Coordinates of C-alpha atoms in Angstrom, one line a residue:
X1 CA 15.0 -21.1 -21.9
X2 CA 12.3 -18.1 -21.3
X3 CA 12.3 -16.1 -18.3
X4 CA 9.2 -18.1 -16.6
X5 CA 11.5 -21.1 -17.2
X6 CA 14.2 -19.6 -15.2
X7 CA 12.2 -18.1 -12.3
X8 CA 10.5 -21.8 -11.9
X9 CA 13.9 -23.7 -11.8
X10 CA 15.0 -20.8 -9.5
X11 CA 12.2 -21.4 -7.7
X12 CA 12.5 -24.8 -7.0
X13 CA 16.3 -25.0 -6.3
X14 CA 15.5 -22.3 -3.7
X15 CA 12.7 -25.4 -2.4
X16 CA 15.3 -27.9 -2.4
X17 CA 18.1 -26.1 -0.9
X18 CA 18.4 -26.2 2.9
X19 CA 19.0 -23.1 4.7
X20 CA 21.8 -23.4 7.4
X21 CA 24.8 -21.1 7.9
X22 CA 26.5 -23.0 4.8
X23 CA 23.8 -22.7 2.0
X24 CA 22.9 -18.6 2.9
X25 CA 24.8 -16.8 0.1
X26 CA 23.7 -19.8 -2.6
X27 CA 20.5 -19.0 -1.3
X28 CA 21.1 -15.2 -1.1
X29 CA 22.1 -15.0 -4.9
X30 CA 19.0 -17.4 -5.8
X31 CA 17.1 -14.6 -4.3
X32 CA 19.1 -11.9 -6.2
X33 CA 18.6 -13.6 -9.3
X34 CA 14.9 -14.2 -9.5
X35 CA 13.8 -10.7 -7.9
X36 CA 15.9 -10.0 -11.4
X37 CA 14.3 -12.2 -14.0
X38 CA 10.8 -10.7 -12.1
X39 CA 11.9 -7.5 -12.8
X40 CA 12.8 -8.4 -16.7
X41 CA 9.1 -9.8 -16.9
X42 CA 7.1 -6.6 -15.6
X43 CA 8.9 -4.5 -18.5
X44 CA 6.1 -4.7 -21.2
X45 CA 7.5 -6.2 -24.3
X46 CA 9.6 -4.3 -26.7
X47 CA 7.0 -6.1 -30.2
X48 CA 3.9 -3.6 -30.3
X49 CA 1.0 -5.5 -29.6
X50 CA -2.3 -4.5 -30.2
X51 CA -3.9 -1.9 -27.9
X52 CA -6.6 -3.8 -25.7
X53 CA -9.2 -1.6 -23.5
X54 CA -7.9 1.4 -21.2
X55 CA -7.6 -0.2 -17.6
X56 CA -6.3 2.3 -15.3
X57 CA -9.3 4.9 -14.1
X58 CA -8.2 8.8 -13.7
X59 CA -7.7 9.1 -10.1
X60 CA -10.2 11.7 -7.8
X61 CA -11.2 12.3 -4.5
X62 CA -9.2 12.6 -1.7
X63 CA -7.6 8.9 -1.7
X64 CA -8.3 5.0 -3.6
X65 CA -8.9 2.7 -2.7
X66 CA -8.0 -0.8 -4.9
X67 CA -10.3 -4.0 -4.2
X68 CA -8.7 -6.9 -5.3
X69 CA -9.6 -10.5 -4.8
X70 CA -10.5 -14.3 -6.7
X71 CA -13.2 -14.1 -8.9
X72 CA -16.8 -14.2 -7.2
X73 CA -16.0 -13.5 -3.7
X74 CA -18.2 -10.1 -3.4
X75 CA -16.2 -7.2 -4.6
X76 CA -19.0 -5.8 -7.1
X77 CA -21.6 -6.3 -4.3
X78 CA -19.4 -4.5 -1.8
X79 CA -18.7 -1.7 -4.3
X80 CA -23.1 -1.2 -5.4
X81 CA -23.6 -1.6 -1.5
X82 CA -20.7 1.2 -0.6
X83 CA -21.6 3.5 -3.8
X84 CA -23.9 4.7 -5.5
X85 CA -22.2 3.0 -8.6
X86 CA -23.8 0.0 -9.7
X87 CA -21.3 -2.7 -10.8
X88 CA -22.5 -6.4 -12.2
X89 CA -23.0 -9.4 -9.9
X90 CA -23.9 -12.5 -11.0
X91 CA -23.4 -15.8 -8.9
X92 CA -20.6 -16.8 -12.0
X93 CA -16.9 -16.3 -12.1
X94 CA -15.6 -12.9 -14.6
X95 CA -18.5 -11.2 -14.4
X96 CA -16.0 -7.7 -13.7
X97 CA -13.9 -7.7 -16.9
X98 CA -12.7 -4.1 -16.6
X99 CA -11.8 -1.4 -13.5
X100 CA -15.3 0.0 -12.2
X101 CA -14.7 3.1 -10.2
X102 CA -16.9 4.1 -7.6
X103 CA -16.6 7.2 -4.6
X104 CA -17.6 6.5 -0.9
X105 CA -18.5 9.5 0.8
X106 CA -17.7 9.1 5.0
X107 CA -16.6 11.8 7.2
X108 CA -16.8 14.5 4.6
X109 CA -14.6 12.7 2.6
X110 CA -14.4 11.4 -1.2
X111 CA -13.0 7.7 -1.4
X112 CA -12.6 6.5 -4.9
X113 CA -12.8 2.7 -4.7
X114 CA -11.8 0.5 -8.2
X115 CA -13.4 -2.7 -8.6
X116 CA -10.9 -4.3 -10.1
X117 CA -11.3 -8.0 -12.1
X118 CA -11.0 -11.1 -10.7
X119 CA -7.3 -12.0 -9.7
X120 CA -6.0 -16.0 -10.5
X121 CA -3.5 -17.6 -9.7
X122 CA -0.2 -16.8 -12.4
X123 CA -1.2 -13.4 -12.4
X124 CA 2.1 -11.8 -11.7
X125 CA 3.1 -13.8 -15.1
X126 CA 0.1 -12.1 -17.0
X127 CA -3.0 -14.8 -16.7
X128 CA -6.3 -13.4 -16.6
X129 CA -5.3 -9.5 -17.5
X130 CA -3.4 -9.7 -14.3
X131 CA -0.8 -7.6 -14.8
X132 CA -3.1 -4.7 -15.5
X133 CA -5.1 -5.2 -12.7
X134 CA -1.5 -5.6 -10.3
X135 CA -0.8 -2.3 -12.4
X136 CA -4.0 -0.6 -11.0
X137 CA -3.3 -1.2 -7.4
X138 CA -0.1 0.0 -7.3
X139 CA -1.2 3.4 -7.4
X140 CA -3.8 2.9 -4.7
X141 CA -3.2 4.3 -1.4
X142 CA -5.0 1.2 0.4
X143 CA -5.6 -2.4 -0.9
X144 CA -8.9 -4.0 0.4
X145 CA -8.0 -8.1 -0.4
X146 CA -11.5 -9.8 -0.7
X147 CA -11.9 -13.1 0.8
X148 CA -14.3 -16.0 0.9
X149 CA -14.8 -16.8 4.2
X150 CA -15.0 -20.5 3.3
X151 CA -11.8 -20.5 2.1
X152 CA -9.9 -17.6 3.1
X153 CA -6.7 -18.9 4.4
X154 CA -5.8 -20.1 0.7
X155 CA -7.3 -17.3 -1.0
X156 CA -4.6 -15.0 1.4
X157 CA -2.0 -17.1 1.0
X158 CA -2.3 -17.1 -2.8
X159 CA -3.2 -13.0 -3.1
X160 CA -0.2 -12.6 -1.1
X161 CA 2.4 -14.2 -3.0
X162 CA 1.1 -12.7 -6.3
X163 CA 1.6 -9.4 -5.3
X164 CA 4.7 -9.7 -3.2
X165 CA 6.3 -10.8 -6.9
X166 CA 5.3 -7.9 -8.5
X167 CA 7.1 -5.6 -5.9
X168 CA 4.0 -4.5 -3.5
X169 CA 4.2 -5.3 0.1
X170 CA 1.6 -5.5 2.4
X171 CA 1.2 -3.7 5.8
X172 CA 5.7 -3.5 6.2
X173 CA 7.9 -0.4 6.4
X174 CA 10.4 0.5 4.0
X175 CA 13.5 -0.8 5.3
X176 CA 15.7 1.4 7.0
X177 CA 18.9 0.9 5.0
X178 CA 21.1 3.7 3.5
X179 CA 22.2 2.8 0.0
X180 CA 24.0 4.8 -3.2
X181 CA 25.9 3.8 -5.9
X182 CA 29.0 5.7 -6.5
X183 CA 31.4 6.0 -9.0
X184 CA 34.6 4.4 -7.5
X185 CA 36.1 3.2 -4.0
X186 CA 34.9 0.0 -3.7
X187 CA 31.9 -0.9 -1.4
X188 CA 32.1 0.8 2.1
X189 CA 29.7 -1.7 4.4
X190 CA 28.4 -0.5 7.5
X191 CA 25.6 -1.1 9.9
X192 CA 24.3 0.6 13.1
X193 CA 22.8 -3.1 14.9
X194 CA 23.9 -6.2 14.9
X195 CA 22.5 -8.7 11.3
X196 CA 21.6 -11.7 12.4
X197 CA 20.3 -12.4 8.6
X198 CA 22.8 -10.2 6.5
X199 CA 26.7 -10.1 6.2
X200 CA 29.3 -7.9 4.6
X201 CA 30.3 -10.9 2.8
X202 CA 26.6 -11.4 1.3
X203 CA 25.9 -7.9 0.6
X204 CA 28.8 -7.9 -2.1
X205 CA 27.6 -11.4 -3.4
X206 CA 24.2 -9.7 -4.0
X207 CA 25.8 -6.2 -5.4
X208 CA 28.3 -8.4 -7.7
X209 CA 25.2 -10.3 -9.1
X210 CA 23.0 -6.3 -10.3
X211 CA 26.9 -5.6 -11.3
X212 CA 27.1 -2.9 -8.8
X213 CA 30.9 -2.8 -7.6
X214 CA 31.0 0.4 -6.1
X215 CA 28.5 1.5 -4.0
X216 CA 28.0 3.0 -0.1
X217 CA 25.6 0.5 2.5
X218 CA 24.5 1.5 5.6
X219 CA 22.2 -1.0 7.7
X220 CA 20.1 0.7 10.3
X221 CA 18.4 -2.0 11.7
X222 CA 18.6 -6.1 11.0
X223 CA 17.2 -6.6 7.4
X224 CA 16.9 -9.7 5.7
X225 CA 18.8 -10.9 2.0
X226 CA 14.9 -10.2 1.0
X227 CA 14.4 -6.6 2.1
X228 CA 18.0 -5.8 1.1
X229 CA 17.4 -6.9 -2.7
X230 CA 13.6 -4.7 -2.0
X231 CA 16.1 -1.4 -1.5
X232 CA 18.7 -2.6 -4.5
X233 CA 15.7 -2.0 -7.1
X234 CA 14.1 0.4 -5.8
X235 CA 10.8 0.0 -7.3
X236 CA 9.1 -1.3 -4.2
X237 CA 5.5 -0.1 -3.2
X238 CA 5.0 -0.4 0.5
X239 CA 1.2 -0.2 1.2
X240 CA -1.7 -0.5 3.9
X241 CA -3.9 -3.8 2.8
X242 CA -7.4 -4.5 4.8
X243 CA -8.1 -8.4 4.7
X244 CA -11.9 -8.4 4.2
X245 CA -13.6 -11.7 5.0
X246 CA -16.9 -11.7 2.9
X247 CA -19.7 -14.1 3.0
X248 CA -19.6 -14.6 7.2
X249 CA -23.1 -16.1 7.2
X250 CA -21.7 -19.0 5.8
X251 CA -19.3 -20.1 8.5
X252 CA -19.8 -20.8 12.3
X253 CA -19.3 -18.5 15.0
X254 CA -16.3 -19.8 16.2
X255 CA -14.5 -19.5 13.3
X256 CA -16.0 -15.8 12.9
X257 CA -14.8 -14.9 15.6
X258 CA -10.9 -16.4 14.9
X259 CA -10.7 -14.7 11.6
X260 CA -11.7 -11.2 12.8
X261 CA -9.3 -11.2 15.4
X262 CA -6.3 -12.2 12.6
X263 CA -4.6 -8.7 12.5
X264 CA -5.4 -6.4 9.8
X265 CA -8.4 -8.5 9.3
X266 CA -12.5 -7.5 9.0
X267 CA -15.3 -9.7 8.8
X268 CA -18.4 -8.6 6.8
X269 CA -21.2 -10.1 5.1
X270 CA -22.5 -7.8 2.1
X271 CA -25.6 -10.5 1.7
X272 CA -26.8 -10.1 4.6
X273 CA -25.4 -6.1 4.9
X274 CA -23.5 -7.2 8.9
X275 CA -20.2 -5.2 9.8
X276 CA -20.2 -2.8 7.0
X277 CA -20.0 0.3 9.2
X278 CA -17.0 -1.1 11.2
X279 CA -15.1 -1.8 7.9
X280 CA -15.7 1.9 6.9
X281 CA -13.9 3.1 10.5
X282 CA -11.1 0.7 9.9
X283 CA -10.9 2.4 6.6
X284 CA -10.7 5.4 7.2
X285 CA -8.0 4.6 9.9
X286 CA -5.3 2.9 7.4
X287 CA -6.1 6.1 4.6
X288 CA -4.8 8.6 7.5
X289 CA -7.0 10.7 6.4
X290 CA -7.7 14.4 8.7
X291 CA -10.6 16.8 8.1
X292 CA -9.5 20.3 8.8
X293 CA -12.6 23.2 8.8
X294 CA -12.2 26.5 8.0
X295 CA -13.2 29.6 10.0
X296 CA -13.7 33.3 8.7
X297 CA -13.2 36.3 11.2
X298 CA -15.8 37.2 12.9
X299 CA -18.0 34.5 11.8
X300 CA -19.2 30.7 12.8
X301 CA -16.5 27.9 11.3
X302 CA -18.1 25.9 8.1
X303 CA -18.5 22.5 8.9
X304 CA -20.2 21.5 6.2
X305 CA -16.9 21.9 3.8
X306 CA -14.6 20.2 4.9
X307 CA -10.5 20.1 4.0
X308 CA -9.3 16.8 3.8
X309 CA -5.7 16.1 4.6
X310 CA -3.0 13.5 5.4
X311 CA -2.3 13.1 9.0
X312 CA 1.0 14.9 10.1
X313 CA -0.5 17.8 7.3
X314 CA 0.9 21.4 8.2
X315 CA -0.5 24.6 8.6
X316 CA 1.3 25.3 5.1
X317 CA -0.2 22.2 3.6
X318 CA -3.6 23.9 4.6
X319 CA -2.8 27.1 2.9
X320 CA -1.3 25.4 -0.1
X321 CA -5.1 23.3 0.2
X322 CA -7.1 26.8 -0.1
X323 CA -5.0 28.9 -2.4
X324 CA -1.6 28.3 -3.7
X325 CA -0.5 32.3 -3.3
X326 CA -1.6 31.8 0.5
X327 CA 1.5 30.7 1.9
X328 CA 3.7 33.8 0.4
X329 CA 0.9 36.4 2.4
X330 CA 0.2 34.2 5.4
X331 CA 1.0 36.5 8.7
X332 CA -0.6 34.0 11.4
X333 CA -3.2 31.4 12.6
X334 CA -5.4 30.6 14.8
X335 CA -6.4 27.2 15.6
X336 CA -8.8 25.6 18.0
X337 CA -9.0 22.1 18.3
X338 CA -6.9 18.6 19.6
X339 CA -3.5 19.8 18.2
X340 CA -3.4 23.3 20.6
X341 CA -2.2 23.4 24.2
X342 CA -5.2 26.2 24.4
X343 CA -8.1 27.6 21.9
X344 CA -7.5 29.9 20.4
X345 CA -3.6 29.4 19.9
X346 CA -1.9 31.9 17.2
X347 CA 0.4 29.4 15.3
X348 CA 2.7 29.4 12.1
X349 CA 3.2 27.4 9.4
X350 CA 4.4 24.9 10.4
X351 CA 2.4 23.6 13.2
X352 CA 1.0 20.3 12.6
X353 CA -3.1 20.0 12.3
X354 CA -5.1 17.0 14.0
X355 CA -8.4 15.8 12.9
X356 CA -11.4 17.7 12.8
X357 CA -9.7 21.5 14.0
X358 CA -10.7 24.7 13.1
X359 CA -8.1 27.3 11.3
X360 CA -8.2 30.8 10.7
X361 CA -6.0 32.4 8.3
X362 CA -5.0 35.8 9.1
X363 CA -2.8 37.7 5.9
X364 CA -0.4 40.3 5.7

């Protein structure tokens, strides 16, 4: 029996099974067991196989941005109407068979967006180059999902699952539970809240089943079997996702209007070119990104170069930014701007810059 086999049967007993208080660590290890037989069929294949085309696009700018969606629901006309990188469109399906890159310029800032190829359904299993693609937005720092308005609510529902198999979540923390193996002494359970979902009892079932026997858990807040098997392997990639509704003019108002107030949700049309600079705000709001200008003495700051920056960036991240011998001569700052109880303020380095201040560096 192969490994899609498995996860299917798994699949199904988990469909079958009902979940009450006596059924939760069959259902628990069911869990265990297919987030394991996932995992066995992301490793790529131990036979060479021939080398297709180079998928994955060398990363620049400041952040990436991944779009990823069914075939033909807008993605290369959102990426020519966004860019100045013109990317196929044609009204059939598959017309994207590679990773286009493309760099929106907004707030003096470089976001490289990938249009990636059409996703179908059994793409976690490889259909449709879909591993590569899954591949590519892993290492994006936002996922823009691509919906037909039409049929959106499928569409998200499909997208959703998909990636949540390969190990990316969606718009959810890490959870916040302590875990490492050790090398003898059993396993020492704790937790700092009351589980509702979790129990010693089904921690150990779900260690026993990765054969970890010894091994130190600490729950800091009420986790489910789910997120606990997430911390187990590690390999988890928690990211911001945009829900982008395309293709608006199709639709009535009222159903408009429900969609965009669905959270993490934006409705655009790229036809007819509506809400285009309200998905660039709420953009730029999940990236976290913070322009920082510089100043020198005596002279006017330059706001025509910006530095752009994670929020919660340093005064040493700054330095770091400009020169990486800065931080090793740096005497003092002075900042002006949102994050100073006064402007000037003489700061060090580790005071934490907000968007859009002004720094100057003063050396030893």
């Amino acid at each position: 029996m192969g490994i899609l086999e498995k996860i299917a049967e798994i699949e199904k007993e988990i469909a079958r099974t009902q979940k009450n208080k006596a059924t939760e660590y069959h259902l628990g290890l069911l869990k265990a067991k297919l987030a394991k037989y996932r995992a066995q069929l992301l490793e790529p294949s131990k036979s060479a196989a021939a080398k297709g085309e180079g998928f994955d696009v060398m990363k620049s700018g400041d952040a990436r941005v991944a779009l990823i969606g069914f075939p033909s629901v807008g993605k290369s006309t959102f990426l020519s109407l966004m860019t100045s990188t013109a990317s196929e469109a044609a009204s059939y399906e598959f017309t994207t068979l590679t990773c286009i890159p493309g760099v929106i310029e907004y707030k003096g800032a470089n976001i490289q967006l990938l249009d990636l190829p059409g996703i179908i359904e059994g793409a976690a299993q490889g259909k449709g180059r879909g591993r590569q693609v899954i591949a590519v937005a892993r290492t994006a720092d936002v996922v823009i999902m691509m919906l037909d308005a039409t049929k959106g609510e499928v569409q998200r529902a499909l997208l959703e699952k998909e990636l949540e198999s390969v190990g990316i979540r969606l718009n959810k923390l890490k959870p916040n539970i302590y875990f490492k193996p050790k090398k003898g002494g059993g396993i020492s359970f704790n937790s700092t809240v009351t589980l509702t979902q979790c129990s010693e009892k089904l921690v150990q079932l779900i260690l026993h089943e990765y054969k970890i026997f010894n091994a130190e858990v600490l729950f800091r807040e009420d986790c489910s079997p789910d997120e606990f098997i997430d911390v187990i392997v590690g390999n988890r990639v928690y990211m911001p996702c945009l829900y982008v509704y395309n293709k608006i003019d199709q639709i009535s108002m009222e159903e408009v209007d429900r969609l965009a107030r669905r959270s993490h949700s934006v409705v655009i049309s790229c036809g007819m070119k509506l809400n285009l600079d309200y998905l660039l705000e709420m953009l730029w709001e999940y990236l976290a990104l913070t322009c920082i200008f510089t100043k020198k003495r005596g002279q006017r700051p330059d706001f025509s170069d910006a530095i752009i920056l994670r929020k919660g960036a340093s005064v040493e991240h700054v330095c770091h930014r400009i020169h990486r011998t800065l931080a090793s001569q740096f005497k003092y700052a002075l900042v002006w701007g949102t994050s100073t109880k006064y402007s000037p303020q003489r700061v060090g380095l580790n005071h934490l810059m907000e968007h859009e201040d002004v720094i100057q560096i003063v050396k030893k």
